[in-house]
mmCIF file of C-alpha atoms in Angstrom:
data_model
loop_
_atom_site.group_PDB
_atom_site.id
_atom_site.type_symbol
_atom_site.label_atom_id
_atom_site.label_comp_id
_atom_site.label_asym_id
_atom_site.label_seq_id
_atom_site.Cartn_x
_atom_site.Cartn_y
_atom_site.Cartn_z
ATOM 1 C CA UNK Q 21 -4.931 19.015 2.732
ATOM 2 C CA UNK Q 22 -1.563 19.434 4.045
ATOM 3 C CA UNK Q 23 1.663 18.741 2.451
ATOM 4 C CA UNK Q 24 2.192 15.418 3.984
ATOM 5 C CA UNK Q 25 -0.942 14.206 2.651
ATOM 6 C CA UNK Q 26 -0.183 15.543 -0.799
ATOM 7 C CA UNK Q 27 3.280 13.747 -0.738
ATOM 8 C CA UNK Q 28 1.279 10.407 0.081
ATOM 9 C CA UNK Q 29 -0.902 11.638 -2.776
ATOM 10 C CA UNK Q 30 1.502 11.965 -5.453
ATOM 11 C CA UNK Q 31 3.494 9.039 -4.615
ATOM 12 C CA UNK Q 32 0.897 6.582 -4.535
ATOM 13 C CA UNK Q 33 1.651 5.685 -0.233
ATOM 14 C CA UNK Q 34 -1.982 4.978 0.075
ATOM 15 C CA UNK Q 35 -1.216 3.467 3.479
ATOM 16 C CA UNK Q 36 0.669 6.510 4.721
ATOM 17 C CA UNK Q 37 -2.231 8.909 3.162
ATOM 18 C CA UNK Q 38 -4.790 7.193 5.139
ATOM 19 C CA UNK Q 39 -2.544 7.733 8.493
ATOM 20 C CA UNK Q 40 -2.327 11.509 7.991
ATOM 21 C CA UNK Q 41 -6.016 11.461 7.057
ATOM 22 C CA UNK Q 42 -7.149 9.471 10.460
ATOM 23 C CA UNK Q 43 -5.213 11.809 12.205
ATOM 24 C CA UNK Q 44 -6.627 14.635 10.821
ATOM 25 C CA UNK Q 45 -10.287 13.458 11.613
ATOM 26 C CA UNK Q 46 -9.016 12.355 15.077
ATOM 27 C CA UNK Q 47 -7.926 16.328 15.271
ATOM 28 C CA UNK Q 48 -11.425 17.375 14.080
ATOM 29 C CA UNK Q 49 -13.019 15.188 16.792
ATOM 30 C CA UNK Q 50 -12.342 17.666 19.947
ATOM 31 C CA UNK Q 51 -14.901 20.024 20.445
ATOM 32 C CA UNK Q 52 -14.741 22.793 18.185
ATOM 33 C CA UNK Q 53 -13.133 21.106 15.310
ATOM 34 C CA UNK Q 54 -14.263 21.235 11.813
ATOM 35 C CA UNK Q 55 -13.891 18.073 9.461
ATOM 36 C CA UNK Q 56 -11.987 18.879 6.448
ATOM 37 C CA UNK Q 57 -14.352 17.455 3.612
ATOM 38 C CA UNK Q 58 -11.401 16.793 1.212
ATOM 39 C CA UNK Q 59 -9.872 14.893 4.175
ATOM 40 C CA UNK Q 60 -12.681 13.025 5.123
ATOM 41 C CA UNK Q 61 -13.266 12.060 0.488
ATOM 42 C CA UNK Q 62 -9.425 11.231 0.455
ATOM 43 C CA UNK Q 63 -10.413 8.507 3.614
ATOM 44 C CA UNK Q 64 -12.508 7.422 2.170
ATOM 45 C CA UNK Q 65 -11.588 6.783 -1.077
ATOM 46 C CA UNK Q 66 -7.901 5.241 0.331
ATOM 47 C CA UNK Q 67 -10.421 2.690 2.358
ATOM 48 C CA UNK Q 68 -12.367 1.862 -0.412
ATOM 49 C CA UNK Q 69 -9.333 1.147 -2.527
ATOM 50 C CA UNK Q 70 -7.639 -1.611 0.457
ATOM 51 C CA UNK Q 71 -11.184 -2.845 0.595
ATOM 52 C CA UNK Q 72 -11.538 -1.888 4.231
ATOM 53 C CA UNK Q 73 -15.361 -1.508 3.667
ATOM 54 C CA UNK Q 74 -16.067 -1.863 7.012
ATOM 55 C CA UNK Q 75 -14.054 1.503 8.316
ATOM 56 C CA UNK Q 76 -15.653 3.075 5.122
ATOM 57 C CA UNK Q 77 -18.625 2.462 6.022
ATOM 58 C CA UNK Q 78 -18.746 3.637 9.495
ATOM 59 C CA UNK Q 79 -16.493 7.091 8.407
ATOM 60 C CA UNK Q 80 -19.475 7.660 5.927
ATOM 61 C CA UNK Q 81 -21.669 7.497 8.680
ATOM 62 C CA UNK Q 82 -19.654 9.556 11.164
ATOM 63 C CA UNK Q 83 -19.451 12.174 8.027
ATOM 64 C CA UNK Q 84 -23.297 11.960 7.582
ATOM 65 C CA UNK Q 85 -23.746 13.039 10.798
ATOM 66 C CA UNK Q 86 -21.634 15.916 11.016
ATOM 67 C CA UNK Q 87 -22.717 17.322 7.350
ATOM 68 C CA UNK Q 88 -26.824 15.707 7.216
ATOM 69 C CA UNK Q 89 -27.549 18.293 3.863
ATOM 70 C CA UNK Q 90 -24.332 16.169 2.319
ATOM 71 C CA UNK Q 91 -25.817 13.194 2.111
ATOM 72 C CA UNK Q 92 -26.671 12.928 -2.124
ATOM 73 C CA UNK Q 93 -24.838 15.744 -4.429
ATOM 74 C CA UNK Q 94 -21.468 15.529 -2.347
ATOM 75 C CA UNK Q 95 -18.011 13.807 -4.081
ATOM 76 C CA UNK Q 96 -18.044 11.872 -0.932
ATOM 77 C CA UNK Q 97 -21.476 10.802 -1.542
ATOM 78 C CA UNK Q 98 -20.422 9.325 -5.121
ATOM 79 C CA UNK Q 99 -17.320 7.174 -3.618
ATOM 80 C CA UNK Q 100 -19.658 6.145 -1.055
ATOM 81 C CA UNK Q 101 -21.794 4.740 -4.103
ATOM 82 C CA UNK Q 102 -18.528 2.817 -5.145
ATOM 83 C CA UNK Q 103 -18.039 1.312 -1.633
ATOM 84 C CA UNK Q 104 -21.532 0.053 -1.846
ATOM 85 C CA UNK Q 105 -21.036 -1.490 -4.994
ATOM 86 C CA UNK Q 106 -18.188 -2.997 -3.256
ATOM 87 C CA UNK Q 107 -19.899 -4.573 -0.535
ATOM 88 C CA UNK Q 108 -22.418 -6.009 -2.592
ATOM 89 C CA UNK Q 109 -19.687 -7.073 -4.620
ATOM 90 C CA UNK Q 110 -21.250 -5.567 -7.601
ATOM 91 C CA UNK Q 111 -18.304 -5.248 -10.109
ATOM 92 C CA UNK Q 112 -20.082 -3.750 -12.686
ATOM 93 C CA UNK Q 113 -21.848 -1.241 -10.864
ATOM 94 C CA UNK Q 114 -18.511 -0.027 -8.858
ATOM 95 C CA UNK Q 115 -17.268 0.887 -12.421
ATOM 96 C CA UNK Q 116 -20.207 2.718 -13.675
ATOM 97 C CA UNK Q 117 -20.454 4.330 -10.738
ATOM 98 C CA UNK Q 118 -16.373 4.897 -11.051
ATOM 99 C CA UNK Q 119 -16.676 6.443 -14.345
ATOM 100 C CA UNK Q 120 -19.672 8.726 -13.795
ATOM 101 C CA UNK Q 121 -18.023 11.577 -11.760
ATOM 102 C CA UNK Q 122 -15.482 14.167 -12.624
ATOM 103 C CA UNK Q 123 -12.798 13.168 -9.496
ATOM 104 C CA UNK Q 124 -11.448 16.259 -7.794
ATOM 105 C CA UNK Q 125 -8.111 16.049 -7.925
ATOM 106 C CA UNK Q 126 -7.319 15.591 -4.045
ATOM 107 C CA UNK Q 127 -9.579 12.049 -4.818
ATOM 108 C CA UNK Q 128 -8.376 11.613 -8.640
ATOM 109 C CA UNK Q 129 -5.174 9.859 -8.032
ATOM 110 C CA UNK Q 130 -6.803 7.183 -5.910
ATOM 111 C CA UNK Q 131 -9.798 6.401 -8.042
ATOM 112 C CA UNK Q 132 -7.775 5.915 -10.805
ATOM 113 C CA UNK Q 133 -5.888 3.266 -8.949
ATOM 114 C CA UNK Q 134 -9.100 1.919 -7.253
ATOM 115 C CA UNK Q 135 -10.291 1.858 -11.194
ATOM 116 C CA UNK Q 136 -7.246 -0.263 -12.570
ATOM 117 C CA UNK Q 137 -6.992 -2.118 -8.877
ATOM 118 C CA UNK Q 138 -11.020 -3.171 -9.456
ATOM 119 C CA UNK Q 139 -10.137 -4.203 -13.028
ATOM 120 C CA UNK Q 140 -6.835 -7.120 -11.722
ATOM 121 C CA UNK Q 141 -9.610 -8.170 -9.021
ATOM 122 C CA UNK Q 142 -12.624 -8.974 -11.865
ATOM 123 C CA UNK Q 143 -10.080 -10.627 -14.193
ATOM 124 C CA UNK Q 144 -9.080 -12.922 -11.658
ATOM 125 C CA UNK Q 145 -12.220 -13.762 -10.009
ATOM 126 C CA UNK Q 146 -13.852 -14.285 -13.513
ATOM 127 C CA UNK Q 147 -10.460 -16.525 -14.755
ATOM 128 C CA UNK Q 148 -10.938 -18.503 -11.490
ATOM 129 C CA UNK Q 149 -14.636 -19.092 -10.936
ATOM 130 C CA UNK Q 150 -15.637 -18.834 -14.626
ATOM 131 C CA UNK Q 151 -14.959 -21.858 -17.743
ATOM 132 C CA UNK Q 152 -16.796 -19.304 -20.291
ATOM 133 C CA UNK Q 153 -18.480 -16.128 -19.757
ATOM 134 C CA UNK Q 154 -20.482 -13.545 -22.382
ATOM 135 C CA UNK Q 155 -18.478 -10.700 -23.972
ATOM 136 C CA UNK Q 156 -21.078 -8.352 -22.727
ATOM 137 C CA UNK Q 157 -20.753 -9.506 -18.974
ATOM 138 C CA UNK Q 158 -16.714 -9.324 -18.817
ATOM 139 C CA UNK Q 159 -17.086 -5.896 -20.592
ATOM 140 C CA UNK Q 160 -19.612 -4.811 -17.357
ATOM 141 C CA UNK Q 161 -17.256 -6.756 -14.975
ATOM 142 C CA UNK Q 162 -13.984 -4.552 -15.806
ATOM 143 C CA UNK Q 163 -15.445 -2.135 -16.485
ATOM 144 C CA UNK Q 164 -13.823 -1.640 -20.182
ATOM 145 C CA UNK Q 165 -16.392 -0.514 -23.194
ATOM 146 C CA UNK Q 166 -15.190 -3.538 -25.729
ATOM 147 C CA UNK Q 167 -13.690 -6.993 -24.447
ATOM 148 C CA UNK Q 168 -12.345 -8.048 -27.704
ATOM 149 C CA UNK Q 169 -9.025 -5.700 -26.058
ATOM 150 C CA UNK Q 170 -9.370 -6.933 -22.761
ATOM 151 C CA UNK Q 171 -9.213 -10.589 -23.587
ATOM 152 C CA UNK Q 172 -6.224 -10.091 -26.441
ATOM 153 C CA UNK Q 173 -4.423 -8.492 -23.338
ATOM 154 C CA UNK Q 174 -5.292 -11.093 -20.957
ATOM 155 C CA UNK Q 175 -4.127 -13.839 -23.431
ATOM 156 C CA UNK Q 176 -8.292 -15.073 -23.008
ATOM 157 C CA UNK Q 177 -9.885 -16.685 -26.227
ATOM 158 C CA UNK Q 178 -13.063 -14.646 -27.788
ATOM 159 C CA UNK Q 179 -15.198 -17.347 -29.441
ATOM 160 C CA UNK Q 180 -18.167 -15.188 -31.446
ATOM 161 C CA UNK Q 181 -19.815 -13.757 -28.039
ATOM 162 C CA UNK Q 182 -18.217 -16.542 -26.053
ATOM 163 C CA UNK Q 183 -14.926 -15.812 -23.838
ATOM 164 C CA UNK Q 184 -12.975 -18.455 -22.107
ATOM 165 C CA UNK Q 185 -10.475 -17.013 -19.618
ATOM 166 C CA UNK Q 186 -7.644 -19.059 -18.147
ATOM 167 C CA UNK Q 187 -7.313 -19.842 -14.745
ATOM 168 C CA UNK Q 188 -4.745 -17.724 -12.552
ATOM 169 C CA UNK Q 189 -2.543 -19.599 -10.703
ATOM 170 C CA UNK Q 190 -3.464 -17.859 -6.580
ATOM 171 C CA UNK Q 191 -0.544 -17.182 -4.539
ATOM 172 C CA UNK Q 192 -1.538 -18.731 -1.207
ATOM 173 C CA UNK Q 193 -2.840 -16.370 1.715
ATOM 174 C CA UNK Q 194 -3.324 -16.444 4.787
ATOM 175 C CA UNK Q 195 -6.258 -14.855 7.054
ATOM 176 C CA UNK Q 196 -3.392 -13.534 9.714
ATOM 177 C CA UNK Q 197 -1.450 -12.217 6.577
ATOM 178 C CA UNK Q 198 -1.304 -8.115 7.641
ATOM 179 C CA UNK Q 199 -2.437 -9.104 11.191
ATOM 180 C CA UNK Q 200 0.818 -7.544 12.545
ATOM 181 C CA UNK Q 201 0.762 -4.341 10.583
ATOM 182 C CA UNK Q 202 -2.648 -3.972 11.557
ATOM 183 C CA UNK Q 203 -1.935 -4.609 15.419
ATOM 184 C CA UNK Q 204 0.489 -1.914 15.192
ATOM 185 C CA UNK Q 205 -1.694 0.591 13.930
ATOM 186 C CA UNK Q 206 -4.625 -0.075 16.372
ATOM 187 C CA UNK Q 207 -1.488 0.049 18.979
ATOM 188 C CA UNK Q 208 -0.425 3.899 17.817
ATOM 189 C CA UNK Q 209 -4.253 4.678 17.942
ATOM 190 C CA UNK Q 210 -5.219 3.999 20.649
ATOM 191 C CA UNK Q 211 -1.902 5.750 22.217
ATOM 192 C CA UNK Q 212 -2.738 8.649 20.497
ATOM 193 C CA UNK Q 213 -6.122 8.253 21.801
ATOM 194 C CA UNK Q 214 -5.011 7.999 25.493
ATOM 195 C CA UNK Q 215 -2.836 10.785 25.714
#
């Protein structure tokens, strides 16, 4: 990794890790070049975390490709599991799958925010889609080993095996809402692309 990317790394710029790390595979691309694996794990962990399963998905199969005897005992192979999990929207798998591997630690940093990011997500879906839900589930769902904690820090009652979470009030969103940001970065691509 270079020392850009481990600045983004330490200070948590997930957006301006991912940049260094598309350009990096962009370098690889030209014939000749060599994909850096830790590269290619921190890409794919920093899409997995923004939830940009579809670019995960297609740099695990542009990875696959390049390294085929990578495909099942590889760290990329594990956060790969975790997207999956993702786009089945499997909450409780994505955490078992989270807490099963020893992280490496140029991927560490960003599962452990893809960890506590996965937990805000599951309390709010379950607060807004759920009136009462088993102990046992919401312990699966974030991903936490007892949810007697997790509902004293949520502020959620714990009836016997019973929880009943409070709503969370959604700040409103709109589909167009990083549209711009996005549009610029397709923009600098593709220039980089053309020249």
């Amino acid at each position: 990794m270079s020392d850009d990317m481990e600045l983004c790394l330490k200070a948590g710029d997930w957006k301006g890790l991912a940049k260094h790390c598309e350009m990096a595979e962009l370098q690889s691309s030209v014939p000749g070049g060599k994909l850096n694996k830790e590269v290619c794990a921190a890409l794919l962990a920093v899409y997995i975390l923004e939830r940009d399963l579809l670019n995960a998905k297609f740099l695990w199969k542009r990875y696959t490709q390049r390294y085929p005897g990578d495909r099942q005992a590889s760290e990329i192979a594990g956060i790969w599991e975790v997207g999956k999990a993702l786009w089945n929207k499997d909450f409780a798998l994505a955490h078992v799958n989270l807490a099963m591997m020893k992280w490496r630690p140029h991927v560490q940093p960003i599962m452990k925010a893809l960890t506590s990011s996965l937990r805000v997500e599951a309390a709010t879906m379950v607060a807004n889609c759920f009136s009462q839900i088993s102990s046992r589930k919401l312990s699966a769902m974030l991903g936490v080993p007892n949810a007697v904690e997790a509902c004293a820090e949520l502020g959620w009652a714990l009836d016997g095996e019973i929880v009943r979470p409070v709503k969370v009030a959604r700040p409103p969103t709109t589909m167009w809402s990083h549209a711009p940001e996005r549009l610029a970065s397709l923009t600098e691509l593709l220039s980089t692309l053309e020249n």
